[in-house]
């Protein structure tokens, strides 16, 4: 872009604060003041943000449940020479927030899509958690139901990168308990709660200790969460030696995955959770 804030009819993807209003960038403010229309996840919620910064631009609702007609209507405005900005309730749009269909369709139509970067709970959390940050995978919100959640976690059991989730207050304990079952109580995890807000908390320890800490203080169960799970240790990531693989394979012929992995752990001295993941792969 040139020195002008809004130079062409484009779709602007604008990050907004995740809590602290001081994190709103001057560029984001100027873009929102100068575009012709703001597409907002929740217009009532965003009205308070715009009022705070003296932004009087017209808003229109756009969220995950918006139909194709709404997408086309917004992009028709850009095609006719006007500029549109997309914002979510907090943070960077499309990061577990609405906007994917809108951006894909804009690209298909040859419409310019311009990022206006800023706050994101994802990057804020990984920067302070004290977890490996050179390689990580973002999984968004875990499934709402326990059975589906566990399957989702099991599919990540052999992941060596840090694994990042978002979670809501009413499911945080249940979700952590399912992670503990799959990843093991000794696996390192970081809880990043209410980032940039008054009661911001970052706590990193084993699943066993993190769950104990959270159960002991109901206040730590409130707010919005980023959960970062350490990846599988490198030594385990490299795989089974031939003898351990042979033992696990034989046991799987007679026992369930859970029983076979537990017995193999006793025989080989390897971690049960690691063997459980390998048993799942062998049984599939």
mmCIF file of C-alpha atoms in Angstrom:
data_model
loop_
_atom_site.group_PDB
_atom_site.id
_atom_site.type_symbol
_atom_site.label_atom_id
_atom_site.label_comp_id
_atom_site.label_asym_id
_atom_site.label_seq_id
_atom_site.Cartn_x
_atom_site.Cartn_y
_atom_site.Cartn_z
ATOM 1 C CA UNK A 1 0.000 0.000 0.000
ATOM 2 C CA UNK A 2 1.059 3.601 -0.446
ATOM 3 C CA UNK A 3 1.049 6.235 2.299
ATOM 4 C CA UNK A 4 -2.710 6.595 1.875
ATOM 5 C CA UNK A 5 -4.692 4.428 4.270
ATOM 6 C CA UNK A 6 -7.315 3.191 1.801
ATOM 7 C CA UNK A 7 -6.117 3.502 -1.774
ATOM 8 C CA UNK A 8 -8.345 1.178 -3.755
ATOM 9 C CA UNK A 9 -11.646 -0.654 -3.585
ATOM 10 C CA UNK A 10 -10.554 -3.733 -1.655
ATOM 11 C CA UNK A 11 -11.541 -6.080 1.133
ATOM 12 C CA UNK A 12 -9.563 -5.205 4.277
ATOM 13 C CA UNK A 13 -9.095 -7.871 6.959
ATOM 14 C CA UNK A 14 -8.670 -5.848 10.150
ATOM 15 C CA UNK A 15 -7.455 -7.163 13.496
ATOM 16 C CA UNK A 16 -9.038 -5.678 16.638
ATOM 17 C CA UNK A 17 -7.986 -5.967 20.321
ATOM 18 C CA UNK A 18 -8.538 -9.225 22.211
ATOM 19 C CA UNK A 19 -9.035 -7.308 25.449
ATOM 20 C CA UNK A 20 -6.828 -4.286 25.956
ATOM 21 C CA UNK A 21 -8.029 -1.417 23.751
ATOM 22 C CA UNK A 22 -4.489 -0.051 23.725
ATOM 23 C CA UNK A 23 -3.604 -2.844 21.304
ATOM 24 C CA UNK A 24 -5.678 -1.295 18.504
ATOM 25 C CA UNK A 25 -3.219 -0.117 15.854
ATOM 26 C CA UNK A 26 -3.349 3.361 14.389
ATOM 27 C CA UNK A 27 -3.505 1.843 10.903
ATOM 28 C CA UNK A 28 -6.558 -0.245 11.856
ATOM 29 C CA UNK A 29 -8.317 2.861 13.194
ATOM 30 C CA UNK A 30 -7.629 4.846 10.039
ATOM 31 C CA UNK A 31 -8.727 2.012 7.753
ATOM 32 C CA UNK A 32 -12.002 1.572 9.661
ATOM 33 C CA UNK A 33 -12.622 5.317 9.483
ATOM 34 C CA UNK A 34 -12.003 5.484 5.744
ATOM 35 C CA UNK A 35 -13.638 2.383 4.285
ATOM 36 C CA UNK A 36 -17.195 2.638 2.968
ATOM 37 C CA UNK A 37 -18.554 -0.276 5.016
ATOM 38 C CA UNK A 38 -17.508 -2.474 7.958
ATOM 39 C CA UNK A 39 -18.634 -6.108 7.974
ATOM 40 C CA UNK A 40 -18.754 -7.119 11.665
ATOM 41 C CA UNK A 41 -19.324 -10.461 13.377
ATOM 42 C CA UNK A 42 -21.616 -8.780 15.939
ATOM 43 C CA UNK A 43 -22.573 -5.186 15.169
ATOM 44 C CA UNK A 44 -23.746 -4.484 18.733
ATOM 45 C CA UNK A 45 -20.452 -5.707 20.182
ATOM 46 C CA UNK A 46 -18.360 -3.824 17.620
ATOM 47 C CA UNK A 47 -20.374 -0.624 18.073
ATOM 48 C CA UNK A 48 -18.685 -0.095 21.448
ATOM 49 C CA UNK A 49 -15.234 -0.470 19.876
ATOM 50 C CA UNK A 50 -16.023 1.957 17.066
ATOM 51 C CA UNK A 51 -17.513 4.482 19.465
ATOM 52 C CA UNK A 52 -14.389 4.354 21.633
ATOM 53 C CA UNK A 53 -12.187 5.276 18.671
ATOM 54 C CA UNK A 54 -14.590 7.777 17.134
ATOM 55 C CA UNK A 55 -15.291 5.642 14.067
ATOM 56 C CA UNK A 56 -18.620 6.450 12.431
ATOM 57 C CA UNK A 57 -18.468 4.086 9.448
ATOM 58 C CA UNK A 58 -21.637 2.139 8.647
ATOM 59 C CA UNK A 59 -21.659 -1.495 9.772
ATOM 60 C CA UNK A 60 -23.316 -4.604 8.416
ATOM 61 C CA UNK A 61 -23.461 -8.048 10.063
ATOM 62 C CA UNK A 62 -21.328 -10.857 8.664
ATOM 63 C CA UNK A 63 -20.740 -14.137 10.523
ATOM 64 C CA UNK A 64 -20.354 -17.883 9.970
ATOM 65 C CA UNK A 65 -24.079 -18.293 9.405
ATOM 66 C CA UNK A 66 -24.318 -15.604 6.740
ATOM 67 C CA UNK A 67 -25.636 -17.020 3.472
ATOM 68 C CA UNK A 68 -24.008 -16.799 0.048
ATOM 69 C CA UNK A 69 -26.231 -13.857 -0.817
ATOM 70 C CA UNK A 70 -24.629 -11.803 1.975
ATOM 71 C CA UNK A 71 -21.148 -12.721 0.731
ATOM 72 C CA UNK A 72 -22.028 -11.705 -2.822
ATOM 73 C CA UNK A 73 -23.693 -8.503 -1.633
ATOM 74 C CA UNK A 74 -20.592 -7.373 0.269
ATOM 75 C CA UNK A 75 -18.282 -8.159 -2.622
ATOM 76 C CA UNK A 76 -20.557 -6.486 -5.149
ATOM 77 C CA UNK A 77 -19.927 -3.261 -3.235
ATOM 78 C CA UNK A 78 -16.174 -3.704 -3.708
ATOM 79 C CA UNK A 79 -16.657 -4.496 -7.403
ATOM 80 C CA UNK A 80 -18.645 -1.285 -7.759
ATOM 81 C CA UNK A 81 -15.706 0.737 -6.420
ATOM 82 C CA UNK A 82 -16.310 0.844 -2.676
ATOM 83 C CA UNK A 83 -14.085 -0.537 0.102
ATOM 84 C CA UNK A 84 -15.148 -2.999 2.800
ATOM 85 C CA UNK A 85 -13.403 -3.936 6.049
ATOM 86 C CA UNK A 86 -14.017 -7.208 7.891
ATOM 87 C CA UNK A 87 -13.685 -7.363 11.690
ATOM 88 C CA UNK A 88 -14.536 -10.064 14.221
ATOM 89 C CA UNK A 89 -15.516 -9.664 17.870
ATOM 90 C CA UNK A 90 -11.853 -9.754 18.901
ATOM 91 C CA UNK A 91 -8.490 -10.537 17.372
ATOM 92 C CA UNK A 92 -7.680 -11.369 13.763
ATOM 93 C CA UNK A 93 -10.576 -12.440 11.507
ATOM 94 C CA UNK A 94 -10.482 -15.999 10.128
ATOM 95 C CA UNK A 95 -8.431 -17.291 13.109
ATOM 96 C CA UNK A 96 -11.338 -19.351 14.516
ATOM 97 C CA UNK A 97 -13.514 -16.405 13.502
ATOM 98 C CA UNK A 98 -15.722 -15.697 10.473
ATOM 99 C CA UNK A 99 -14.358 -14.652 7.105
ATOM 100 C CA UNK A 100 -13.030 -17.683 5.234
ATOM 101 C CA UNK A 101 -15.827 -17.901 2.660
ATOM 102 C CA UNK A 102 -15.697 -14.165 2.103
ATOM 103 C CA UNK A 103 -11.951 -14.147 1.432
ATOM 104 C CA UNK A 104 -12.074 -17.216 -0.813
ATOM 105 C CA UNK A 105 -14.851 -15.698 -2.905
ATOM 106 C CA UNK A 106 -13.017 -12.357 -3.092
ATOM 107 C CA UNK A 107 -9.934 -14.138 -4.429
ATOM 108 C CA UNK A 108 -12.053 -15.985 -6.991
ATOM 109 C CA UNK A 109 -13.440 -12.659 -8.220
ATOM 110 C CA UNK A 110 -9.986 -11.067 -8.416
ATOM 111 C CA UNK A 111 -10.753 -8.618 -5.603
ATOM 112 C CA UNK A 112 -7.788 -7.333 -3.620
ATOM 113 C CA UNK A 113 -7.646 -8.629 -0.038
ATOM 114 C CA UNK A 114 -5.492 -6.509 2.277
ATOM 115 C CA UNK A 115 -4.364 -7.649 5.772
ATOM 116 C CA UNK A 116 -4.316 -5.052 8.552
ATOM 117 C CA UNK A 117 -2.466 -7.069 11.211
ATOM 118 C CA UNK A 118 -2.749 -6.697 14.948
ATOM 119 C CA UNK A 119 -3.789 -8.602 18.045
ATOM 120 C CA UNK A 120 -4.220 -12.386 18.002
ATOM 121 C CA UNK A 121 -4.671 -14.661 21.023
ATOM 122 C CA UNK A 122 -2.787 -17.379 19.139
ATOM 123 C CA UNK A 123 0.462 -15.455 18.753
ATOM 124 C CA UNK A 124 0.141 -13.722 22.114
ATOM 125 C CA UNK A 125 -0.094 -17.088 23.887
ATOM 126 C CA UNK A 126 2.774 -18.859 22.130
ATOM 127 C CA UNK A 127 5.022 -15.854 22.754
ATOM 128 C CA UNK A 128 4.720 -16.039 26.561
ATOM 129 C CA UNK A 129 3.897 -19.661 27.408
ATOM 130 C CA UNK A 130 7.453 -20.940 27.584
ATOM 131 C CA UNK A 131 6.619 -23.734 25.117
ATOM 132 C CA UNK A 132 8.485 -24.633 21.906
ATOM 133 C CA UNK A 133 7.458 -21.998 19.361
ATOM 134 C CA UNK A 134 9.674 -22.750 16.362
ATOM 135 C CA UNK A 135 7.090 -25.237 15.068
ATOM 136 C CA UNK A 136 3.449 -25.429 16.125
ATOM 137 C CA UNK A 137 0.034 -26.508 14.846
ATOM 138 C CA UNK A 138 -3.220 -24.630 15.497
ATOM 139 C CA UNK A 139 -6.349 -26.761 16.022
ATOM 140 C CA UNK A 140 -8.876 -24.073 16.950
ATOM 141 C CA UNK A 141 -11.697 -25.100 19.297
ATOM 142 C CA UNK A 142 -11.863 -28.826 20.175
ATOM 143 C CA UNK A 143 -15.061 -30.695 19.396
ATOM 144 C CA UNK A 144 -17.926 -29.995 21.800
ATOM 145 C CA UNK A 145 -18.674 -33.662 22.584
ATOM 146 C CA UNK A 146 -16.236 -35.763 24.580
ATOM 147 C CA UNK A 147 -16.225 -38.784 22.240
ATOM 148 C CA UNK A 148 -15.396 -36.612 19.222
ATOM 149 C CA UNK A 149 -12.891 -34.595 21.258
ATOM 150 C CA UNK A 150 -10.987 -37.696 22.292
ATOM 151 C CA UNK A 151 -10.803 -38.887 18.681
ATOM 152 C CA UNK A 152 -9.487 -35.471 17.679
ATOM 153 C CA UNK A 153 -6.799 -35.619 20.385
ATOM 154 C CA UNK A 154 -5.879 -39.213 19.512
ATOM 155 C CA UNK A 155 -5.221 -38.152 15.917
ATOM 156 C CA UNK A 156 -2.671 -35.684 17.321
ATOM 157 C CA UNK A 157 -0.987 -38.147 19.650
ATOM 158 C CA UNK A 158 2.163 -38.501 17.540
ATOM 159 C CA UNK A 159 2.406 -34.767 16.755
ATOM 160 C CA UNK A 160 5.892 -33.459 17.595
ATOM 161 C CA UNK A 161 5.019 -29.765 17.263
ATOM 162 C CA UNK A 162 3.373 -27.699 20.000
ATOM 163 C CA UNK A 163 -0.408 -28.041 19.638
ATOM 164 C CA UNK A 164 -2.541 -24.945 20.210
ATOM 165 C CA UNK A 165 -6.261 -24.950 21.020
ATOM 166 C CA UNK A 166 -8.822 -22.327 21.946
ATOM 167 C CA UNK A 167 -11.354 -23.271 24.621
ATOM 168 C CA UNK A 168 -14.355 -21.697 26.341
ATOM 169 C CA UNK A 169 -14.894 -21.492 30.132
ATOM 170 C CA UNK A 170 -17.813 -23.910 30.270
ATOM 171 C CA UNK A 171 -15.795 -26.720 28.640
ATOM 172 C CA UNK A 172 -12.248 -26.070 29.839
ATOM 173 C CA UNK A 173 -12.108 -28.684 32.622
ATOM 174 C CA UNK A 174 -13.766 -31.415 30.562
ATOM 175 C CA UNK A 175 -11.504 -30.674 27.620
ATOM 176 C CA UNK A 176 -8.365 -30.753 29.765
ATOM 177 C CA UNK A 177 -9.477 -34.060 31.314
ATOM 178 C CA UNK A 178 -9.833 -35.603 27.842
ATOM 179 C CA UNK A 179 -6.417 -34.266 26.851
ATOM 180 C CA UNK A 180 -4.951 -35.753 30.008
ATOM 181 C CA UNK A 181 -6.385 -39.182 29.094
ATOM 182 C CA UNK A 182 -4.937 -39.088 25.601
ATOM 183 C CA UNK A 183 -1.653 -37.195 25.986
ATOM 184 C CA UNK A 184 -0.852 -38.444 29.494
ATOM 185 C CA UNK A 185 -0.760 -36.699 32.858
ATOM 186 C CA UNK A 186 2.964 -35.946 32.606
ATOM 187 C CA UNK A 187 2.744 -34.129 29.250
ATOM 188 C CA UNK A 188 3.514 -30.420 29.565
ATOM 189 C CA UNK A 189 0.671 -27.974 28.926
ATOM 190 C CA UNK A 190 0.276 -24.213 29.178
ATOM 191 C CA UNK A 191 -2.962 -22.432 30.089
ATOM 192 C CA UNK A 192 -3.149 -18.845 28.824
ATOM 193 C CA UNK A 193 -6.288 -17.208 30.214
ATOM 194 C CA UNK A 194 -7.823 -13.775 29.587
ATOM 195 C CA UNK A 195 -4.799 -12.527 27.643
ATOM 196 C CA UNK A 196 -4.300 -8.728 27.731
ATOM 197 C CA UNK A 197 -7.179 -8.369 30.221
ATOM 198 C CA UNK A 198 -7.190 -7.507 33.940
ATOM 199 C CA UNK A 199 -6.999 -11.107 35.168
ATOM 200 C CA UNK A 200 -4.520 -12.398 32.596
ATOM 201 C CA UNK A 201 -2.972 -15.683 33.750
ATOM 202 C CA UNK A 202 -0.330 -17.949 32.199
ATOM 203 C CA UNK A 203 0.361 -21.257 33.959
ATOM 204 C CA UNK A 204 2.585 -23.992 32.534
ATOM 205 C CA UNK A 205 3.109 -27.442 34.061
ATOM 206 C CA UNK A 206 2.105 -31.090 33.580
ATOM 207 C CA UNK A 207 -1.543 -31.926 32.841
ATOM 208 C CA UNK A 208 -1.844 -33.495 36.303
ATOM 209 C CA UNK A 209 -0.687 -30.327 38.058
ATOM 210 C CA UNK A 210 -2.521 -27.898 35.773
ATOM 211 C CA UNK A 211 -5.859 -29.650 36.313
ATOM 212 C CA UNK A 212 -5.249 -29.787 40.069
ATOM 213 C CA UNK A 213 -4.449 -26.059 40.065
ATOM 214 C CA UNK A 214 -7.552 -25.175 38.094
ATOM 215 C CA UNK A 215 -9.880 -27.343 40.210
ATOM 216 C CA UNK A 216 -8.557 -25.667 43.352
ATOM 217 C CA UNK A 217 -9.481 -22.162 42.159
ATOM 218 C CA UNK A 218 -12.815 -21.601 40.417
ATOM 219 C CA UNK A 219 -11.626 -18.176 39.248
ATOM 220 C CA UNK A 220 -9.113 -19.882 36.960
ATOM 221 C CA UNK A 221 -12.000 -21.597 35.169
ATOM 222 C CA UNK A 222 -13.415 -18.285 33.921
ATOM 223 C CA UNK A 223 -12.647 -16.326 30.781
ATOM 224 C CA UNK A 224 -11.308 -17.262 27.360
ATOM 225 C CA UNK A 225 -8.489 -19.800 27.074
ATOM 226 C CA UNK A 226 -5.597 -20.673 24.822
ATOM 227 C CA UNK A 227 -4.266 -24.160 25.623
ATOM 228 C CA UNK A 228 -0.817 -25.153 24.352
ATOM 229 C CA UNK A 229 0.151 -28.828 24.556
ATOM 230 C CA UNK A 230 3.795 -29.841 24.203
ATOM 231 C CA UNK A 231 4.492 -32.079 21.236
ATOM 232 C CA UNK A 232 5.624 -35.682 21.573
ATOM 233 C CA UNK A 233 9.238 -35.754 22.793
ATOM 234 C CA UNK A 234 11.784 -36.299 20.028
ATOM 235 C CA UNK A 235 12.991 -39.659 21.327
ATOM 236 C CA UNK A 236 9.462 -41.040 21.142
ATOM 237 C CA UNK A 237 8.709 -39.332 17.834
ATOM 238 C CA UNK A 238 11.472 -41.332 16.156
ATOM 239 C CA UNK A 239 9.507 -44.549 16.612
ATOM 240 C CA UNK A 240 9.722 -48.025 18.087
ATOM 241 C CA UNK A 241 12.716 -50.269 17.912
ATOM 242 C CA UNK A 242 12.117 -53.624 16.208
ATOM 243 C CA UNK A 243 11.742 -55.639 19.410
ATOM 244 C CA UNK A 244 9.252 -53.224 20.998
ATOM 245 C CA UNK A 245 7.254 -53.150 17.778
ATOM 246 C CA UNK A 246 7.182 -56.961 17.688
ATOM 247 C CA UNK A 247 5.940 -57.122 21.291
ATOM 248 C CA UNK A 248 3.212 -54.558 20.686
ATOM 249 C CA UNK A 249 2.081 -56.304 17.492
ATOM 250 C CA UNK A 250 1.791 -59.679 19.256
ATOM 251 C CA UNK A 251 -0.150 -58.177 22.157
ATOM 252 C CA UNK A 252 -2.582 -56.495 19.767
ATOM 253 C CA UNK A 253 -3.517 -59.923 18.425
ATOM 254 C CA UNK A 254 -4.916 -60.858 21.835
ATOM 255 C CA UNK A 255 -5.844 -57.612 23.582
ATOM 256 C CA UNK A 256 -7.529 -54.289 22.996
ATOM 257 C CA UNK A 257 -5.433 -51.241 22.057
ATOM 258 C CA UNK A 258 -5.602 -49.949 25.624
ATOM 259 C CA UNK A 259 -4.647 -53.277 27.205
ATOM 260 C CA UNK A 260 -1.926 -54.035 24.654
ATOM 261 C CA UNK A 261 -0.264 -50.641 25.100
ATOM 262 C CA UNK A 262 -0.380 -50.929 28.907
ATOM 263 C CA UNK A 263 1.220 -54.389 28.844
ATOM 264 C CA UNK A 264 3.809 -53.309 26.277
ATOM 265 C CA UNK A 265 4.748 -50.379 28.509
ATOM 266 C CA UNK A 266 5.376 -52.740 31.432
ATOM 267 C CA UNK A 267 7.484 -55.044 29.273
ATOM 268 C CA UNK A 268 9.539 -52.478 27.346
ATOM 269 C CA UNK A 269 9.705 -49.583 29.811
ATOM 270 C CA UNK A 270 8.444 -47.172 27.165
ATOM 271 C CA UNK A 271 5.719 -44.664 28.003
ATOM 272 C CA UNK A 272 2.191 -46.043 27.867
ATOM 273 C CA UNK A 273 0.774 -43.019 26.053
ATOM 274 C CA UNK A 274 3.394 -43.281 23.315
ATOM 275 C CA UNK A 275 2.681 -46.996 22.867
ATOM 276 C CA UNK A 276 -1.055 -46.300 22.871
ATOM 277 C CA UNK A 277 -0.632 -43.949 19.895
ATOM 278 C CA UNK A 278 1.482 -46.527 18.053
ATOM 279 C CA UNK A 279 -1.077 -49.233 18.826
ATOM 280 C CA UNK A 280 -3.812 -47.068 17.336
ATOM 281 C CA UNK A 281 -1.763 -46.698 14.152
ATOM 282 C CA UNK A 282 -1.157 -50.449 13.938
ATOM 283 C CA UNK A 283 -4.810 -51.287 14.592
ATOM 284 C CA UNK A 284 -6.187 -48.870 11.994
#
